[in-house]
Structures are given as C-alpha cells and as structure tokens.
Short mmCIF file of C-alpha atoms and ligand atoms in Angstrom, two decimals:
data_model
loop_
_atom_site.label_atom_id
_atom_site.label_comp_id
_atom_site.label_asym_id
_atom_site.label_seq_id
_atom_site.Cartn_x
_atom_site.Cartn_y
_atom_site.Cartn_z
CA MET T 214 112.99 139.77 115.73
CA PRO T 215 114.48 136.28 115.51
CA ASN T 216 114.52 134.08 118.56
CA CYS T 217 117.94 133.32 120.05
CA PRO T 218 118.79 129.90 118.64
CA GLU T 219 121.05 128.94 121.52
CA CYS T 220 118.55 129.84 124.24
CA THR T 221 115.66 128.34 122.28
CA ALA T 222 117.50 125.02 121.92
CA ARG T 223 118.35 125.01 125.62
CA GLU T 224 114.77 125.88 126.58
CA ARG T 225 113.43 123.13 124.32
CA LYS T 226 115.66 120.56 125.89
CA LYS T 227 114.28 121.53 129.29
CA ILE T 228 110.73 121.34 128.03
CA GLN T 229 111.36 117.94 126.50
CA ALA T 230 112.85 116.60 129.73
CA LYS T 231 109.88 117.88 131.71
CA TYR T 232 107.43 116.51 129.16
CA GLU T 233 109.05 113.11 129.27
CA ALA T 234 109.07 113.13 133.04
CA GLU T 235 105.39 114.05 133.29
CA THR T 236 103.92 112.10 130.39
CA VAL T 237 103.93 108.33 130.22
CA GLU T 238 105.49 106.95 127.10
CA GLU T 239 102.30 105.81 125.35
CA ASN T 240 100.70 109.24 125.78
CA ARG T 241 103.62 111.12 124.27
CA GLY T 242 103.21 112.70 120.90
CA ARG T 243 105.64 114.58 118.79
CA ASP T 244 102.98 117.13 117.92
CA ASP T 245 102.29 117.90 121.56
CA LEU T 246 105.94 118.43 122.14
CA PHE T 247 106.26 120.69 119.06
CA LYS T 248 103.31 122.74 120.33
CA LEU T 249 105.21 123.30 123.56
CA PHE T 250 108.31 124.12 121.59
CA ASP T 251 106.43 126.78 119.66
CA GLN T 252 105.67 128.60 122.90
CA VAL T 253 109.32 129.25 123.49
CA GLU T 254 110.03 132.81 122.62
CA ILE T 255 113.37 134.42 123.32
CA PRO T 256 113.49 137.34 120.94
CA MET T 257 116.87 138.99 120.33
CA LYS T 258 117.46 142.70 120.20
CA MET T 259 118.63 144.45 117.10
CA ASP T 260 121.65 146.70 117.29
CA SER T 261 120.85 149.04 114.43
CA ALA T 262 124.33 150.56 114.38
CA THR T 263 126.11 147.26 113.67
CA LYS T 264 123.15 145.35 112.19
CA HIS T 265 123.74 142.58 114.66
CA PHE T 266 121.30 140.79 116.88
CA ILE T 267 121.99 140.51 120.57
CA CYS T 268 120.56 138.01 123.05
CA LYS T 269 120.13 139.60 126.42
CA ARG T 270 120.01 136.22 128.08
CA CYS T 271 123.15 134.46 126.82
CA GLY T 272 124.95 137.35 125.20
CA LEU T 273 124.97 135.87 121.67
CA TYR T 274 125.91 138.55 119.20
CA ALA T 275 125.39 137.70 115.55
CA THR T 276 124.18 138.86 112.19
CA ARG T 277 120.92 137.54 110.74
CA GLU T 278 122.89 135.08 108.63
CA GLN T 279 124.79 133.77 111.63
CA VAL T 280 121.59 133.40 113.60
CA SER T 281 119.99 131.29 110.92
CA ASP T 282 123.22 129.35 110.53
CA ILE T 283 123.34 128.48 114.23
CA LYS T 284 119.63 127.64 114.13
CA TYR T 285 120.20 125.36 111.14
CA ARG T 286 123.11 123.58 112.77
CA LEU T 287 121.19 123.02 115.99
CA ASN T 288 118.22 121.69 114.00
CA GLN T 289 120.48 119.32 112.13
CA LYS T 290 121.83 117.96 115.37
CA GLU T 291 118.27 117.34 116.64
CA LYS T 292 117.24 115.78 113.38
CA THR T 293 120.14 113.34 113.24
CA ARG T 294 119.31 112.13 116.69
CA GLU T 295 115.62 111.68 115.86
CA ASP T 296 116.39 109.95 112.57
CA LYS T 297 118.55 107.49 114.41
CA GLN T 298 115.68 106.79 116.80
CA ASP T 299 113.33 106.29 113.90
CA ASP T 300 115.76 103.89 112.26
CA TYR T 301 116.00 101.95 115.45
CA LEU T 302 112.24 101.89 115.89
CA GLU T 303 111.80 100.68 112.30
CA TRP T 304 114.40 97.99 112.77
CA TRP T 305 112.79 96.92 116.01
CA GLN T 306 109.29 96.78 114.54
CA LYS T 307 110.59 94.88 111.55
CA SER T 308 112.39 92.35 113.64
CA LYS T 309 109.22 91.95 115.71
CA LYS T 310 107.23 91.30 112.54
CA ASP T 311 109.76 88.78 111.38
CA LYS T 312 109.50 87.01 114.65
CA GLU T 313 105.71 86.85 114.40
CA LEU T 314 106.00 85.29 110.97
CA ASP T 315 108.20 82.49 112.19
ZN1 LIG L 461 120.49 133.51 123.91
#
C-alpha cells in the first residue's frame, strides 16, 4: 500500500523541526534526516470497489495515479527549497573564497 503523501509530508516536517531543535548545526546530516524520514509509514487503505486509496488519518481519497502525483508535487516543493539553499551555500562559500584570495 502506498503511504499517504499528505500525511507523510506533514510528519516529515515535524521530524525535521525536531531534528533541527535537538541537533546542533554542525552535527546535522542530510542522510540522518533521510533515515528518520524513511521511518515514517502512513499506509493508505485500498477501496477495492472504487480502486481508490483512502487515508484514515486525513481522509485523502485518491487513485494510485493521484497519489503519486501529489507525492511528486510535494517532493518538487521540497526540492526547490533545498536547491535554493544549496545555491545560497555555494554563493556564500564562493564569496568567502574570493575574500580569502584578496
Ligand atoms: Zn493522510
């Protein structure tokens, strides 16, 4: 059964907030966070009559295609935010290097 994309995203946000509150910045690792993310399991139920998946927690009702579509969109949102952070980090490190050269 697929995990509910909405609930999973919400749960991950909570885990991330907790992780960032408990772990000092230099000890944080993306892999550690992803390992925690992998533990999130909110399986949906299959309604065999309508071939739809139902989330008991949030009430999401969707076909397999819709579930993967929502999941994809939520992932994209996450990715864009991370990419922006990476860009910023890169820019920052580069500007630091430039400063050291001067
Ligand atoms: Zn849900």
